[in-house]
Coordinates of N, CA and C in Angstrom, one line a residue:
M11 N 217.0 51.8 87.2 CA 216.5 51.4 88.4 C 215.3 52.5 88.6
T12 N 215.9 53.7 88.4 CA 215.1 55.1 88.6 C 213.7 54.8 87.9
M13 N 213.8 54.6 86.6 CA 212.8 54.4 85.7 C 212.0 53.7 86.0
T14 N 212.4 52.3 86.5 CA 211.4 51.5 86.8 C 210.5 51.8 88.0
R15 N 211.3 52.4 89.2 CA 210.6 53.0 90.3 C 209.5 54.1 89.9
Q16 N 209.9 55.0 89.0 CA 208.9 56.0 88.5 C 207.8 55.5 87.6
G17 N 207.8 54.4 87.1 CA 206.7 53.6 86.4 C 205.9 53.1 87.3
A18 N 206.4 52.4 88.3 CA 205.4 51.8 89.1 C 204.7 52.7 90.2
D19 N 205.5 54.0 90.5 CA 204.9 55.2 91.2 C 203.7 55.6 90.3
A20 N 204.0 55.6 89.0 CA 202.9 56.0 88.0 C 201.8 55.1 88.1
T21 N 202.0 53.8 88.1 CA 201.0 52.9 87.9 C 200.1 52.8 89.4
R22 N 200.7 53.1 90.6 CA 200.1 53.2 91.7 C 199.0 54.3 91.6
A23 N 199.5 55.4 91.2 CA 198.9 56.7 91.4 C 197.1 56.4 90.3
L24 N 197.8 56.0 89.3 CA 196.6 55.7 88.3 C 195.3 54.8 89.0
Q25 N 196.1 53.8 89.6 CA 195.0 52.8 90.2 C 194.4 53.5 91.5
A26 N 195.2 54.6 92.1 CA 194.5 55.2 93.3 C 193.3 55.9 92.9
L27 N 193.3 56.5 91.6 CA 192.5 57.1 90.9 C 190.9 56.8 91.2
E28 N 191.0 55.6 90.9 CA 189.7 54.6 91.0 C 189.3 53.9 92.3
D29 N 190.2 54.3 93.5 CA 190.2 53.8 94.7 C 188.3 54.1 95.1
S30 N 187.7 53.3 96.0 CA 186.5 53.3 96.5 C 186.6 54.5 97.5
D31 N 187.8 55.0 98.1 CA 187.5 56.0 99.1 C 188.0 57.4 98.6
P32 N 187.0 58.5 98.7 CA 187.4 59.6 98.1 C 188.7 60.5 98.5
T33 N 188.8 60.1 99.5 CA 190.4 60.4 100.0 C 191.6 60.2 99.5
V34 N 191.4 58.8 99.0 CA 192.3 58.0 98.4 C 192.7 59.0 97.1
R35 N 191.5 58.9 96.4 CA 191.3 59.5 94.9 C 191.9 60.9 95.1
L36 N 191.6 61.6 96.0 CA 191.9 63.0 96.1 C 193.5 63.4 96.3
R37 N 194.2 62.3 97.0 CA 195.4 62.3 97.2 C 196.2 62.0 95.9
A38 N 195.6 61.0 95.4 CA 196.1 60.3 93.9 C 196.3 61.4 92.9
A39 N 195.2 62.4 92.9 CA 195.2 63.5 92.1 C 196.1 64.5 92.2
L40 N 196.3 64.6 93.7 CA 197.4 65.7 94.1 C 198.7 65.2 93.6
A41 N 198.9 63.8 93.9 CA 200.2 63.3 93.5 C 200.4 63.4 91.7
V42 N 199.5 63.4 91.1 CA 199.8 63.2 89.8 C 199.8 64.7 89.2
G43 N 199.4 65.5 89.9 CA 199.6 66.8 89.5 C 200.9 67.5 90.0
T44 N 201.3 66.9 91.0 CA 202.6 67.6 91.8 C 203.7 67.1 90.7
T45 N 203.6 65.9 90.3 CA 204.6 65.1 89.4 C 204.0 64.7 88.2
P46 N 203.6 65.9 87.2 CA 203.0 65.5 86.0 C 203.6 64.6 85.1
D47 N 202.9 63.9 84.2 CA 203.5 63.1 83.2 C 202.8 63.0 82.2
P48 N 203.1 62.9 80.9 CA 202.1 62.7 79.8 C 201.3 61.2 79.9
C49 N 201.6 60.4 80.5 CA 200.9 59.2 80.8 C 199.5 59.2 81.6
F50 N 199.5 60.5 82.2 CA 198.3 60.7 83.2 C 197.3 61.3 82.5
V51 N 197.4 62.2 81.4 CA 196.4 63.1 80.7 C 194.9 62.5 80.6
D52 N 195.4 61.4 79.7 CA 194.0 60.6 79.5 C 193.2 60.0 80.6
K53 N 194.0 59.6 81.6 CA 192.9 59.2 82.7 C 192.6 59.9 83.6
L54 N 193.3 61.0 83.7 CA 192.5 62.1 84.5 C 191.4 62.6 83.6
V55 N 191.4 62.9 82.5 CA 190.3 63.3 81.7 C 189.3 62.2 81.8
E56 N 189.4 60.9 81.8 CA 188.4 60.0 81.8 C 187.8 60.0 83.2
R57 N 188.8 60.2 84.2 CA 188.2 60.4 85.7 C 187.5 61.5 85.9
C58 N 187.8 62.5 85.2 CA 186.6 64.0 85.2 C 185.2 63.4 85.0
A59 N 185.0 62.6 83.9 CA 183.7 62.4 83.5 C 182.8 61.4 84.4
I60 N 183.7 60.7 85.4 CA 182.6 59.9 86.3 C 182.9 60.3 87.8
E61 N 183.9 60.9 88.1 CA 184.0 61.3 89.6 C 182.8 61.9 90.1
P62 N 182.3 61.1 91.2 CA 181.2 61.6 91.8 C 181.2 63.0 92.8
E63 N 182.4 63.0 93.4 CA 182.8 64.1 94.3 C 183.2 65.4 93.6
F64 N 182.9 66.5 94.1 CA 183.2 67.7 93.6 C 184.7 68.1 94.0
F65 N 184.6 67.8 95.2 CA 186.4 68.4 95.6 C 187.2 67.4 95.0
V66 N 187.1 66.0 94.6 CA 188.2 65.2 94.0 C 188.1 65.7 92.4
R67 N 186.8 66.2 91.8 CA 186.8 66.6 90.3 C 187.9 68.0 90.3
D68 N 187.6 68.9 91.2 CA 188.4 70.2 91.7 C 189.7 69.9 91.3
M69 N 190.3 68.8 92.0 CA 191.5 68.4 92.1 C 192.3 67.7 90.9
L70 N 191.2 67.0 90.2 CA 191.4 66.4 88.9 C 192.0 67.5 88.0
T71 N 191.0 68.5 88.0 CA 191.3 69.7 86.9 C 192.4 70.5 87.3
W72 N 192.9 70.4 88.4 CA 193.9 71.0 88.9 C 195.3 69.9 88.4
A73 N 195.2 69.1 88.6 CA 196.3 68.0 88.0 C 196.2 68.5 86.7
L74 N 195.3 68.3 85.5 CA 195.5 68.6 84.1 C 195.7 69.8 83.6
V75 N 195.8 70.8 84.5 CA 196.2 72.3 84.5 C 197.5 72.4 84.6
R76 N 198.2 71.2 85.4 CA 199.7 71.3 85.7 C 200.4 70.6 84.6
H77 N 199.6 70.0 83.3 CA 200.4 69.2 82.3 C 200.5 70.5 81.2
P78 N 201.2 70.1 80.3 CA 201.7 70.9 79.1 C 200.2 71.1 78.5
V79 N 200.2 72.0 77.8 CA 198.7 72.3 77.2 C 198.7 71.9 76.1
D80 N 199.5 71.5 75.2 CA 199.7 70.9 74.1 C 199.2 69.1 74.3
L81 N 199.5 68.9 75.5 CA 199.0 67.4 75.9 C 197.5 67.2 76.2
A82 N 197.4 68.3 77.1 CA 196.0 68.4 77.4 C 194.9 68.9 76.7
L83 N 195.1 69.7 75.8 CA 194.0 70.6 75.2 C 193.5 69.6 74.2
P84 N 194.4 68.8 73.3 CA 193.6 68.0 72.3 C 192.5 67.0 73.0
V85 N 192.8 66.5 74.1 CA 191.8 65.5 74.6 C 190.8 66.2 75.3
L86 N 190.9 67.6 76.0 CA 189.9 68.1 76.5 C 188.8 68.6 75.4
L87 N 189.4 69.0 74.0 CA 188.3 69.6 73.2 C 187.6 68.5 72.6
K88 N 188.3 66.8 72.7 CA 187.5 66.2 72.1 C 186.5 65.8 73.4
E89 N 186.7 65.8 74.5 CA 185.8 65.4 75.8 C 184.5 66.4 75.6
V90 N 184.7 67.6 75.0 CA 183.5 68.5 75.1 C 182.4 68.0 74.3
R91 N 182.8 67.3 73.4 CA 181.5 66.2 72.4 C 181.0 65.0 73.1
S92 N 181.4 64.7 74.6 CA 181.1 63.5 75.0 C 179.6 63.4 74.7
E93 N 178.9 62.4 75.0 CA 177.6 62.3 75.2 C 177.2 62.2 76.7
R94 N 178.4 62.2 77.5 CA 178.0 62.5 78.9 C 178.1 63.6 79.4
A95 N 177.1 64.2 80.3 CA 177.0 65.5 80.6 C 178.1 65.9 81.6
Q96 N 178.6 64.9 82.2 CA 179.6 65.7 83.3 C 180.7 65.4 82.7
A97 N 181.0 64.6 81.7 CA 182.6 64.8 80.9 C 182.2 66.1 80.1
R98 N 181.4 66.7 79.5 CA 181.3 67.9 78.8 C 181.5 69.3 79.7
S99 N 181.1 68.9 81.0 CA 180.8 70.1 82.0 C 182.2 70.0 82.4
Q100 N 182.8 69.2 82.9 CA 184.1 69.1 83.3 C 185.3 69.6 82.2
A101 N 185.2 69.2 81.2 CA 186.0 69.5 80.2 C 186.3 71.0 79.7
L102 N 184.7 71.6 79.8 CA 184.9 73.2 79.7 C 185.5 73.7 80.8
H103 N 184.9 73.0 82.3 CA 185.5 73.8 83.5 C 187.2 73.6 83.4
T104 N 187.7 72.7 82.9 CA 189.0 72.7 82.8 C 189.7 73.5 81.9
L105 N 189.1 73.7 80.8 CA 189.4 74.5 79.5 C 189.6 76.1 79.9
S106 N 188.4 76.4 80.9 CA 188.3 77.6 81.4 C 189.5 77.9 82.4
K107 N 190.1 76.8 83.0 CA 191.0 77.3 84.1 C 192.4 77.1 83.0
I108 N 192.4 76.6 82.0 CA 194.0 76.6 81.4 C 193.9 77.8 80.6
G109 N 192.7 78.5 80.1 CA 192.7 79.8 79.5 C 193.3 80.0 78.0
D110 N 193.7 78.8 77.1 CA 193.8 78.8 75.9 C 193.0 79.0 75.0
R111 N 193.3 80.4 74.1 CA 191.9 80.6 73.2 C 192.1 79.8 72.1
Q112 N 192.6 78.8 71.8 CA 192.7 78.0 70.8 C 191.5 76.8 71.3
A113 N 190.9 77.0 72.2 CA 189.8 76.5 72.6 C 188.4 76.8 72.3
W114 N 188.7 78.3 71.6 CA 187.6 78.8 71.7 C 186.5 78.4 70.6
P115 N 186.9 77.9 69.2 CA 185.9 77.4 68.2 C 185.1 76.2 68.9
T116 N 185.5 75.6 70.2 CA 184.7 74.4 70.6 C 183.7 74.9 71.2
I117 N 183.6 76.0 71.8 CA 182.5 76.6 72.6 C 181.4 77.1 71.5
T118 N 180.7 76.2 71.2 CA 179.4 76.4 70.0 C 178.3 77.0 71.0
P119 N 177.4 77.4 69.8 CA 176.0 77.7 70.5 C 175.3 76.5 71.0
A120 N 175.7 75.5 70.7 CA 175.1 74.2 70.9 C 175.2 73.8 72.5
L121 N 176.6 74.0 73.0 CA 177.2 74.0 74.2 C 176.6 75.2 75.1
L122 N 176.4 76.2 74.6 CA 176.0 77.4 75.2 C 174.5 77.3 75.6
S123 N 174.0 76.5 74.7 CA 172.6 76.3 75.0 C 172.1 74.8 75.4
D124 N 173.2 74.1 75.9 CA 173.1 72.6 76.0 C 171.9 72.4 77.2
A125 N 171.1 71.2 77.0 CA 170.1 71.1 77.7 C 170.2 70.7 79.4
D126 N 171.4 70.3 79.6 CA 171.9 70.4 80.9 C 172.2 71.3 81.5
D127 N 171.9 72.1 82.6 CA 172.2 73.0 83.2 C 173.6 73.4 83.8
E128 N 174.5 72.3 84.1 CA 175.8 72.3 84.4 C 176.9 72.6 83.6
V129 N 176.4 71.8 82.1 CA 177.1 71.7 81.3 C 177.0 73.5 80.5
A130 N 175.7 73.8 80.5 CA 175.7 75.2 80.0 C 176.4 76.2 80.8
K131 N 176.3 75.9 82.1 CA 177.0 76.9 83.0 C 178.4 76.9 82.8
S132 N 179.1 75.8 82.6 CA 180.6 75.5 82.6 C 180.7 76.3 81.1
A133 N 180.0 76.1 80.1 CA 180.2 76.6 78.8 C 180.2 78.2 78.9
W134 N 179.2 78.7 79.8 CA 179.0 80.3 79.8 C 180.3 80.9 80.6
R135 N 181.0 80.1 81.4 CA 182.0 80.7 82.1 C 183.2 80.5 81.3
A136 N 183.4 79.3 80.5 CA 184.3 79.1 79.6 C 184.6 80.5 78.7
A137 N 183.2 80.8 77.8 CA 183.1 81.4 76.8 C 183.6 83.0 77.2
V138 N 183.1 83.5 78.1 CA 183.2 84.8 78.6 C 185.0 85.1 78.9
L139 N 185.7 83.7 79.1 CA 187.2 83.9 79.3 C 187.9 83.6 78.2
L140 N 187.3 82.6 77.2 CA 187.8 82.7 76.0 C 187.9 83.4 74.9
V141 N 186.7 84.1 74.8 CA 186.1 84.8 73.7 C 187.4 85.8 73.3
P142 N 187.3 85.8 71.7 CA 188.4 86.7 71.1 C 187.7 88.2 71.2
E143 N 189.0 89.0 71.2 CA 188.5 90.7 70.9 C 187.7 90.8 69.9
G144 N 186.5 91.5 70.1 CA 185.7 91.9 68.9 C 184.4 91.0 68.6
E145 N 184.6 89.9 69.3 CA 183.4 88.8 69.3 C 182.6 88.8 70.7
E146 N 182.7 89.6 71.5 CA 181.7 89.6 72.5 C 180.4 90.1 72.4
P147 N 180.1 91.1 71.3 CA 178.8 91.4 71.1 C 177.7 90.1 70.7
A148 N 178.5 89.4 69.7 CA 177.7 88.3 69.5 C 177.6 87.3 70.5
L149 N 178.8 86.8 71.3 CA 178.7 86.0 72.3 C 177.4 86.5 73.3
A150 N 177.4 87.9 73.5 CA 176.4 88.4 74.5 C 175.0 88.2 73.8
A151 N 174.7 88.2 72.5 CA 173.5 87.8 72.0 C 173.1 86.4 72.1
V152 N 174.2 85.3 72.1 CA 174.1 84.1 72.4 C 173.7 83.9 73.7
L153 N 174.3 84.6 74.6 CA 174.0 84.1 76.1 C 172.6 84.9 76.4
A154 N 172.3 86.0 75.9 CA 171.1 86.5 76.5 C 169.9 85.8 75.7
G155 N 170.0 85.1 75.1 CA 169.1 83.9 74.5 C 168.4 82.9 75.5
Q156 N 169.4 82.7 76.4 CA 169.4 81.7 77.4 C 168.6 82.6 78.7
L157 N 168.4 83.6 78.7 CA 167.8 84.6 80.0 C 166.4 83.9 80.4
G158 N 166.4 83.3 81.6 CA 165.1 83.2 82.1 C 165.0 81.6 82.1
R159 N 166.2 80.8 81.7 CA 166.1 79.4 81.8 C 166.5 78.9 83.2
G160 N 165.9 77.7 83.7 CA 166.3 77.3 84.9 C 165.7 78.1 86.3
G161 N 166.7 77.6 87.2 CA 166.3 78.3 88.6 C 167.2 79.4 88.7
R162 N 167.3 79.8 90.3 CA 168.0 80.8 90.7 C 169.6 80.7 90.5
T163 N 170.2 79.5 90.7 CA 171.6 79.5 90.6 C 172.0 79.4 89.0
T164 N 171.2 78.9 87.9 CA 171.3 79.1 86.7 C 171.4 80.5 86.1
W165 N 170.3 81.1 86.7 CA 170.2 82.7 86.5 C 171.2 83.2 86.8
L166 N 172.0 83.0 88.1 CA 173.0 83.6 88.6 C 174.2 83.7 87.7
S167 N 174.6 82.6 87.6 CA 175.8 81.9 86.7 C 175.5 82.6 85.2
L168 N 174.6 82.7 84.7 CA 174.4 83.4 83.3 C 174.3 85.0 83.6
S169 N 173.9 85.5 84.8 CA 173.9 86.7 84.8 C 175.6 87.6 85.1
Q170 N 176.4 86.6 85.9 CA 177.5 86.6 86.0 C 178.5 86.8 84.9
A171 N 178.3 85.5 84.1 CA 178.9 85.6 82.5 C 178.4 86.9 81.7
L172 N 177.4 87.2 81.8 CA 177.0 88.3 80.9 C 177.7 89.6 81.4
V173 N 177.6 89.6 82.9 CA 178.3 91.0 83.3 C 179.8 91.2 83.1
A174 N 180.3 89.9 83.1 CA 181.7 90.0 82.8 C 182.1 90.3 81.4
L175 N 181.5 90.3 80.6 CA 181.5 91.0 79.2 C 181.5 92.7 79.3
G176 N 180.8 93.0 80.2 CA 181.1 94.6 80.2 C 179.6 95.3 79.6
D177 N 179.8 96.3 79.2 CA 178.7 97.3 78.7 C 178.1 97.0 77.1
V178 N 179.1 96.0 76.5 CA 178.6 95.3 75.0 C 177.0 94.6 75.4
I179 N 176.9 94.1 76.6 CA 175.4 93.3 76.6 C 174.4 94.3 76.8
V180 N 174.3 95.5 76.7 CA 172.8 96.1 76.8 C 172.0 95.8 75.7
P181 N 172.5 96.0 74.6 CA 171.6 95.8 73.5 C 170.9 94.5 73.6
A182 N 171.7 93.5 73.9 CA 171.4 92.1 73.9 C 170.2 91.9 74.7
L183 N 170.7 92.4 76.2 CA 169.7 92.6 77.1 C 168.2 93.1 76.9
R184 N 168.3 94.1 76.3 CA 167.0 94.8 76.1 C 166.3 94.1 74.9
T185 N 166.8 93.3 73.8 CA 166.3 92.8 72.9 C 165.7 91.4 73.8
A186 N 166.3 90.8 74.5 CA 166.0 89.7 75.3 C 164.7 90.1 76.2
A187 N 164.7 91.1 76.7 CA 163.9 91.4 77.7 C 162.4 91.5 76.9
A188 N 162.4 91.6 75.7 CA 160.9 91.5 74.8 C 160.5 90.0 74.6
A189 N 161.2 89.2 75.0 CA 160.7 87.8 74.9 C 159.5 87.5 75.5
D190 N 159.6 87.3 76.9 CA 158.8 87.1 77.8 C 159.2 87.2 79.1
P191 N 158.3 87.2 80.0 CA 158.3 87.7 81.4 C 159.5 87.2 82.2
R192 N 159.7 85.9 82.2 CA 160.9 85.5 82.9 C 162.3 85.9 82.2
A193 N 162.3 85.8 81.0 CA 163.4 86.6 80.2 C 163.7 88.2 80.6
R194 N 162.5 88.8 80.9 CA 162.7 90.0 80.9 C 163.0 90.5 82.3
A195 N 162.5 89.8 83.5 CA 163.0 89.9 84.7 C 164.4 89.7 84.9
H196 N 164.9 88.5 84.2 CA 166.2 88.4 84.6 C 167.3 89.3 83.8
A197 N 166.5 89.8 82.4 CA 167.3 90.7 81.7 C 167.7 92.1 82.5
L198 N 166.2 92.5 83.2 CA 166.4 93.5 84.2 C 167.5 93.5 85.2
A199 N 167.4 92.2 85.8 CA 168.3 92.1 87.0 C 169.7 91.9 86.6
T200 N 169.9 91.4 85.6 CA 171.3 91.7 84.8 C 172.0 92.8 84.5
E201 N 171.1 93.8 84.2 CA 171.3 95.0 83.6 C 171.5 95.8 85.2
Q202 N 170.6 95.6 86.1 CA 171.1 96.2 87.5 C 172.4 95.8 87.8
L203 N 172.8 94.6 87.8 CA 174.1 94.1 88.1 C 175.1 94.7 87.7
L204 N 175.3 94.9 86.4 CA 175.9 95.7 85.5 C 176.5 97.2 85.9
R205 N 175.2 97.8 86.2 CA 175.2 99.1 86.4 C 175.7 99.5 88.1
D206 N 175.4 98.3 88.8 CA 175.9 98.5 90.4 C 176.2 97.4 90.6
P207 N 177.6 96.7 90.6 CA 178.0 95.3 90.7 C 177.8 94.8 92.5
D208 N 177.6 96.1 93.3 CA 177.6 95.8 94.7 C 176.0 95.3 94.9
T209 N 175.1 95.5 93.9 CA 173.8 94.9 94.5 C 173.3 93.5 94.4
G210 N 172.9 93.1 95.5 CA 173.1 91.5 95.5 C 171.8 91.0 94.5
F211 N 172.1 89.9 94.0 CA 171.5 89.1 93.2 C 169.9 89.0 93.5
E212 N 169.8 88.5 94.8 CA 168.4 88.3 95.1 C 167.7 89.8 94.7
S213 N 168.4 90.6 95.5 CA 167.6 92.0 95.6 C 167.1 92.3 94.0
A214 N 168.2 92.3 93.5 CA 168.0 92.9 91.8 C 166.9 92.0 91.0
I215 N 166.5 90.6 91.6 CA 165.4 89.8 91.0 C 164.6 90.1 91.4
E216 N 164.4 90.5 92.9 CA 162.9 90.9 93.3 C 162.7 92.0 92.6
E217 N 163.4 93.2 92.7 CA 163.0 94.3 92.0 C 162.8 93.9 90.6
A218 N 163.1 93.5 89.8 CA 163.0 93.2 88.5 C 161.5 92.4 88.3
K219 N 161.6 91.4 89.2 CA 160.0 90.9 89.3 C 158.9 92.0 89.6
R220 N 159.0 92.8 90.4 CA 158.4 94.0 90.7 C 158.1 94.9 89.3
V221 N 159.2 95.1 88.7 CA 158.7 96.0 87.7 C 158.0 95.0 86.6
V222 N 158.2 94.0 86.2 CA 157.6 92.9 85.6 C 156.0 93.0 85.9
A223 N 155.8 92.9 87.2 CA 154.7 92.6 87.7 C 153.8 94.0 87.4
L224 N 154.3 95.3 87.7 CA 153.8 96.6 87.4 C 153.6 96.8 86.0
S225 N 154.1 96.2 85.3 CA 153.8 96.5 83.7 C 152.8 95.8 83.3
G226 N 152.1 94.9 84.1 CA 151.0 94.2 83.7 C 151.5 93.0 82.5
A227 N 152.6 92.6 82.4 CA 153.0 91.4 81.6 C 152.4 90.5 82.2
P228 N 151.9 89.4 81.3 CA 151.2 88.1 81.5 C 152.2 86.9 81.9
G229 N 151.8 86.3 82.7 CA 152.9 85.0 83.2 C 153.9 85.3 84.5
T230 N 153.6 86.6 84.8 CA 154.3 87.1 86.1 C 154.2 85.8 87.1
D231 N 153.2 85.0 87.4 CA 153.1 84.2 88.5 C 154.2 82.8 88.1
D232 N 154.3 82.7 86.8 CA 155.2 81.9 86.2 C 156.7 82.3 86.9
E233 N 157.0 83.6 87.1 CA 158.1 84.1 87.2 C 158.4 84.1 88.9
N234 N 157.3 84.1 89.3 CA 157.5 84.2 91.0 C 157.6 82.8 91.4
R235 N 157.4 81.7 90.4 CA 157.7 80.3 91.0 C 159.3 80.0 90.7
A236 N 159.9 80.7 90.3 CA 161.3 80.6 89.7 C 162.5 80.0 90.7
D237 N 162.5 78.6 90.9 CA 163.4 77.9 91.9 C 163.6 78.6 93.2
R238 N 162.2 78.7 94.1 CA 162.2 79.2 95.1 C 163.1 78.4 96.3

């Protein structure tokens, strides 16, 4: 009787994850995470790939983290290779929350430079949490290669990821600064944040722009247009 009731509850919870009402989906994700069951893992990952509401996706991630790592990890590692950008992004986000370094080999240069900014940002956050000791300089070099891409929110995410690696990023920043004016401004702002974490990002960017402009670097007007 108990087993039958539990099975019925699980079925209702799985169905509720697809309800048209986001509040119902949120409650369902909470219920699934409160009483983890192996039968939920695939459905949670599948739902993460298509769930339109951020707050529901966040609860789905929480529910996945509540499940045993050996059940969730293989499904998530497969998901980061999905053709759907949201699937990749949310799987990477969930891996960063799980924090198991078995996932590190999955954080490839291709993901760190993914054409979709949300995927790339999730990959950056996951990478700095999962990177094995001693591999930080190599990761810093890959991340620095992305300096100057996207708009302000993307710049901020990348700077935060780099700063989390510590002083090992300085050589990579200085190499990247020679690439072009956008990368140089971004690198200078990131180095400023590393030296003084209390510096506001906007202040650091504006100061970096002034330095680039005063240096006479060509293309400064492009930098001024970065995601206003």
